[in-house]
Coordinates of C-alpha atoms and ligand atoms in Angstrom, one line a residue:
X158 CA 38.1 7.3 -58.1
X159 CA 35.1 6.5 -59.7
X160 CA 32.9 3.8 -57.9
X161 CA 32.4 0.7 -60.3
X162 CA 28.7 -0.6 -60.3
X163 CA 27.6 -3.3 -57.6
X164 CA 26.9 -6.5 -59.3
X165 CA 25.1 -9.3 -57.7
X166 CA 27.1 -12.5 -56.6
X167 CA 27.3 -15.0 -59.6
X168 CA 28.2 -17.8 -57.5
X169 CA 26.1 -20.8 -56.6
X170 CA 25.7 -22.1 -52.9
X171 CA 28.1 -25.3 -52.6
X172 CA 27.7 -28.4 -50.4
X173 CA 29.3 -28.6 -46.8
X174 CA 31.9 -31.1 -46.4
X175 CA 32.8 -32.4 -42.9
X176 CA 35.1 -30.4 -40.5
X177 CA 38.7 -31.6 -39.8
X178 CA 40.8 -31.5 -36.7
X179 CA 41.5 -27.6 -35.4
X180 CA 45.0 -26.8 -35.6
X181 CA 47.0 -24.8 -33.0
X182 CA 48.5 -21.3 -33.7
X183 CA 50.9 -18.9 -32.0
X184 CA 49.0 -16.7 -29.7
X185 CA 50.6 -13.4 -30.9
X186 CA 49.0 -11.8 -34.1
X187 CA 51.2 -10.3 -36.8
X188 CA 52.2 -6.7 -35.8
X189 CA 50.3 -3.9 -36.8
X190 CA 52.0 -0.5 -37.3
X191 CA 50.7 1.6 -34.4
X192 CA 48.3 4.2 -35.8
X193 CA 50.0 7.4 -36.8
X194 CA 49.0 10.4 -39.2
X195 CA 45.3 9.1 -39.9
X196 CA 43.9 12.4 -38.6
X197 CA 46.6 14.4 -40.5
X198 CA 45.7 12.4 -43.7
X199 CA 41.9 13.0 -42.9
X200 CA 42.2 16.8 -42.4
X201 CA 44.1 17.0 -45.8
X202 CA 41.5 15.2 -47.7
X203 CA 38.4 13.2 -47.1
X204 CA 37.5 9.8 -45.3
X205 CA 38.5 7.1 -47.8
X206 CA 36.0 4.3 -47.1
X207 CA 36.9 0.9 -48.7
X208 CA 34.0 -1.6 -49.3
X209 CA 35.6 -5.0 -50.1
X210 CA 34.6 -7.2 -52.9
X211 CA 30.9 -6.4 -53.3
X212 CA 30.8 -9.0 -56.1
X213 CA 31.7 -11.8 -53.7
X214 CA 31.0 -10.7 -50.2
X215 CA 27.7 -9.0 -49.6
X216 CA 25.2 -11.3 -48.2
X217 CA 22.2 -10.5 -46.0
X218 CA 22.7 -6.8 -47.1
X219 CA 25.9 -6.2 -45.5
X220 CA 26.7 -3.4 -48.4
X221 CA 24.3 -1.6 -46.2
X222 CA 27.1 -1.1 -43.5
X223 CA 28.8 0.9 -46.3
X224 CA 26.0 3.1 -46.9
X225 CA 25.4 3.8 -43.0
X226 CA 29.1 4.5 -42.5
X227 CA 29.3 6.9 -45.5
X228 CA 25.8 8.6 -44.3
X229 CA 26.9 8.9 -40.5
X230 CA 30.2 10.5 -41.6
X231 CA 28.4 12.8 -44.2
X232 CA 26.2 13.9 -41.4
X233 CA 29.1 15.2 -39.2
X234 CA 29.9 17.3 -42.3
X235 CA 32.8 15.0 -43.5
X236 CA 34.0 14.5 -47.0
X237 CA 33.4 10.7 -47.9
X238 CA 35.5 9.2 -50.8
X239 CA 33.7 5.4 -51.0
X240 CA 35.8 3.0 -52.9
X241 CA 33.9 -0.1 -53.9
X242 CA 36.8 -2.6 -54.8
X243 CA 35.5 -5.8 -57.0
X244 CA 37.4 -9.1 -56.5
X245 CA 39.5 -8.2 -60.0
X246 CA 40.5 -5.2 -58.8
X247 CA 43.7 -4.2 -56.5
X248 CA 42.7 -3.3 -52.9
X249 CA 44.0 0.3 -52.1
X250 CA 46.5 0.3 -49.2
X251 CA 45.8 3.9 -48.1
X252 CA 42.0 3.8 -47.1
X253 CA 41.0 5.0 -43.8
X254 CA 38.1 2.5 -43.2
X255 CA 37.8 -1.1 -44.7
X256 CA 34.6 -2.8 -44.6
X257 CA 34.3 -6.7 -45.5
X258 CA 30.9 -8.7 -45.6
X259 CA 29.7 -11.9 -45.8
X260 CA 29.4 -14.8 -48.4
X261 CA 28.5 -18.1 -49.3
X262 CA 31.0 -20.7 -48.7
X263 CA 32.6 -20.7 -52.7
X264 CA 32.8 -17.0 -52.9
X265 CA 34.4 -16.9 -49.3
X266 CA 37.0 -19.2 -50.9
X267 CA 37.4 -17.3 -53.9
X268 CA 37.5 -14.0 -52.0
X269 CA 40.3 -15.3 -49.7
X270 CA 42.7 -16.6 -52.5
X271 CA 42.4 -13.2 -54.1
X272 CA 43.1 -11.2 -51.1
X273 CA 45.7 -13.1 -50.1
X274 CA 47.4 -12.9 -53.6
X275 CA 46.7 -9.1 -53.6
X276 CA 47.9 -8.2 -50.1
X277 CA 46.4 -4.7 -50.2
X278 CA 44.2 -5.4 -47.1
X279 CA 47.4 -6.8 -45.1
X280 CA 49.3 -3.6 -46.2
X281 CA 46.4 -1.5 -45.3
X282 CA 46.5 -3.2 -41.8
X283 CA 50.1 -2.5 -41.3
X284 CA 49.3 1.3 -42.5
X285 CA 47.0 1.4 -39.3
X286 CA 43.9 1.2 -41.4
X287 CA 40.4 0.0 -39.5
X288 CA 38.9 -3.0 -40.7
X289 CA 35.6 -4.0 -39.8
X290 CA 34.5 -7.5 -40.7
X291 CA 31.2 -9.7 -41.1
X292 CA 30.9 -13.4 -40.8
X293 CA 32.7 -14.9 -44.0
X294 CA 34.8 -11.6 -44.0
X295 CA 35.8 -12.2 -40.4
X296 CA 36.7 -15.9 -41.0
X297 CA 38.9 -14.7 -43.8
X298 CA 40.8 -12.2 -41.4
X299 CA 41.7 -15.2 -39.2
X300 CA 44.5 -17.7 -39.7
X301 CA 42.4 -20.1 -41.7
X302 CA 38.9 -21.4 -42.1
X303 CA 37.5 -24.6 -43.6
X304 CA 36.4 -24.1 -47.1
X305 CA 33.6 -25.4 -49.3
X306 CA 36.1 -28.2 -50.7
X307 CA 36.7 -29.3 -46.9
X308 CA 40.3 -27.8 -46.9
X309 CA 41.9 -25.8 -44.5
X310 CA 42.4 -22.6 -46.3
X311 CA 44.8 -20.0 -45.1
X312 CA 43.3 -16.4 -44.1
X313 CA 44.9 -13.3 -44.0
X314 CA 46.0 -13.7 -40.2
X315 CA 44.9 -10.3 -39.3
X316 CA 42.8 -11.5 -36.3
X317 CA 44.1 -14.4 -33.8
X318 CA 41.1 -16.5 -34.6
X319 CA 40.5 -19.8 -36.7
X320 CA 37.4 -21.4 -38.1
X321 CA 36.1 -24.8 -38.3
X322 CA 32.8 -26.2 -39.1
X323 CA 30.3 -26.7 -36.4
X324 CA 28.8 -30.5 -35.9
X325 CA 25.4 -29.3 -35.6
X326 CA 22.7 -27.1 -37.0
X327 CA 23.7 -23.8 -38.6
X328 CA 23.8 -20.9 -36.3
X329 CA 20.8 -18.8 -37.6
X330 CA 18.5 -16.2 -36.0
X331 CA 18.4 -12.8 -34.2
X332 CA 21.1 -12.2 -31.7
X333 CA 21.3 -9.9 -29.0
X334 CA 24.7 -9.1 -27.4
X335 CA 26.7 -7.0 -24.9
X336 CA 29.9 -5.4 -26.1
X337 CA 33.2 -5.5 -24.6
X338 CA 33.0 -2.7 -22.0
X339 CA 36.1 -1.3 -23.5
X340 CA 34.3 -0.3 -26.7
X341 CA 31.8 1.6 -24.8
X342 CA 28.7 0.6 -27.0
X343 CA 25.4 0.0 -26.5
X344 CA 24.1 -3.4 -26.9
X345 CA 24.3 -5.2 -30.2
X346 CA 21.4 -6.6 -32.3
X347 CA 21.8 -8.5 -35.4
X348 CA 21.0 -11.6 -37.3
X349 CA 23.3 -14.7 -37.9
X350 CA 23.4 -17.3 -40.3
X351 CA 26.7 -19.5 -40.5
X352 CA 28.1 -23.0 -40.2
X353 CA 31.1 -21.7 -39.2
X354 CA 32.6 -22.1 -35.4
X355 CA 35.2 -19.6 -34.8
X356 CA 37.7 -20.0 -32.1
X357 CA 39.6 -17.1 -30.3
X358 CA 43.4 -17.0 -29.5
X359 CA 45.3 -14.9 -27.1
X360 CA 45.6 -12.1 -29.8
X361 CA 42.3 -11.0 -29.6
X362 CA 39.2 -10.2 -27.4
X363 CA 35.8 -11.1 -27.8
X364 CA 33.8 -8.5 -29.4
X365 CA 30.7 -9.0 -27.3
X366 CA 29.0 -11.7 -25.2
X367 CA 25.8 -13.2 -26.6
X368 CA 22.3 -12.8 -24.6
X369 CA 20.6 -14.5 -27.4
X370 CA 21.9 -16.4 -30.2
X371 CA 25.1 -18.4 -30.8
X372 CA 28.0 -15.7 -32.0
X373 CA 31.1 -17.7 -32.6
X374 CA 29.5 -20.7 -32.0
X375 CA 32.0 -22.5 -29.6
X376 CA 29.5 -22.7 -26.6
X377 CA 31.6 -19.7 -24.6
X378 CA 29.2 -17.1 -25.2
X379 CA 31.5 -15.1 -27.3
X380 CA 30.5 -13.2 -30.2
X381 CA 33.2 -11.8 -32.8
X382 CA 36.5 -10.6 -32.1
X383 CA 38.8 -7.5 -32.0
X384 CA 42.2 -6.1 -31.5
X385 CA 43.4 -2.5 -31.9
X386 CA 41.5 -1.3 -35.0
X387 CA 40.5 -4.5 -36.6
X388 CA 37.1 -6.1 -35.8
X389 CA 35.0 -9.1 -36.7
X390 CA 31.5 -10.1 -36.2
X391 CA 29.0 -12.6 -37.1
X392 CA 26.2 -10.1 -37.2
X393 CA 24.1 -9.1 -40.1
X394 CA 21.3 -6.8 -40.0
X395 CA 23.1 -4.9 -41.6
X396 CA 25.0 -4.3 -38.4
X397 CA 25.7 -0.8 -39.0
X398 CA 21.9 -0.1 -39.6
X399 CA 20.9 -1.6 -36.4
X400 CA 23.8 -0.4 -34.5
X401 CA 24.8 3.1 -35.7
X402 CA 27.1 3.7 -32.8
X403 CA 29.6 0.8 -34.3
X404 CA 29.6 3.1 -37.3
X405 CA 30.3 6.2 -35.3
X406 CA 33.0 4.1 -33.6
X407 CA 34.9 3.6 -36.8
X408 CA 34.7 7.2 -37.7
X409 CA 36.1 8.5 -34.3
X410 CA 38.8 5.9 -34.7
X411 CA 39.5 7.5 -38.4
X412 CA 39.4 11.1 -37.0
X413 CA 41.2 9.9 -34.0
X414 CA 38.5 11.5 -31.6
X415 CA 36.8 10.6 -28.6
X416 CA 33.5 12.1 -29.6
X417 CA 31.6 13.2 -32.8
X418 CA 29.0 15.9 -33.3
X419 CA 25.5 14.4 -32.6
X420 CA 23.5 13.0 -35.4
X421 CA 20.0 12.0 -35.9
X422 CA 19.1 8.4 -34.9
X423 CA 15.4 8.1 -35.0
X424 CA 15.3 5.6 -37.9
X425 CA 17.9 3.5 -36.4
X426 CA 16.4 3.5 -32.9
X427 CA 12.8 2.6 -34.5
X428 CA 14.5 -0.5 -36.0
X429 CA 16.7 -1.4 -32.9
X430 CA 13.6 -1.1 -30.7
X431 CA 11.6 -3.4 -33.2
X432 CA 14.3 -6.1 -33.5
X433 CA 15.3 -5.9 -29.9
X434 CA 11.8 -6.4 -28.6
X435 CA 11.4 -9.4 -31.4
X436 CA 14.4 -11.0 -30.3
X437 CA 13.3 -11.2 -26.9
X438 CA 9.9 -13.1 -27.5
X439 CA 10.1 -16.6 -27.4
X440 CA 10.0 -18.4 -30.8
Ligands
LIG745 N1 30.1 -19.6 -45.2 C1 30.3 -19.0 -43.9 C2 29.6 -19.9 -43.0 O1 28.4 -20.5 -43.4 C3 30.0 -17.4 -43.7 C4 28.4 -17.4 -43.9 C5 28.2 -16.1 -43.9 O2 29.1 -15.2 -44.0 N2 26.9 -15.4 -43.8 O3 30.2 -20.1 -41.9

């Protein structure tokens, strides 16, 4: 499939209204079919990497996540078909890995409306796809978030989380976090900038615990959320460039393997070392 040209976000940053009460949600997330047939599909063709709505959701270089996942897969000799899906296009349902980035409040509302109307990402989740979301994208995957009009807007319900608006200052700055040991990932480094505060239900686990920074902003030290093959984080950076092990994790899930052939990480390691050291310095 031809890749449509990437365009800059045409929308303006809106004014933030106040936050309403938090609702209660059922603790069980929607059922996602167990993964099956992914490695078979992969061996037949190529890794289908879908970058969702570059025209609305790509703040702080989150598009770099697609570049890094593509590069890490190619370094392992995989054929990669990268599909950039603009918000006026249907989201394909047969992708292997879906990436969705951050955005300002108005584009976030528009993206959530279009994704809900389209349902392609929901169908992909039902097919067992891997979905990695950042900031606004993460909020959209939840049950609901508070939009730029101060309304409680439904999300896709793929993660058992919901997002309100923090009363205090925006969460801005570099983050260091220890990931859930089950994911077997090194320390996460990233950059956060959000007003949203995300509450986790029983149907997800925190992606990480912050050592420096705010993460979900709830004050409990949690950062991001995950279940099965669906992940959400507040970390930009882009997060894959600072943490190539996260990109490798997604590729391993897509291939249904426990390990990948080694691939050079010299530049990633230099960036990691620089940011981790800078983050530890007092401001
Ligand atoms: N608009 C959302 C918030 O401020 C997400 C911001 C972002 O994606 N960086 O919470």
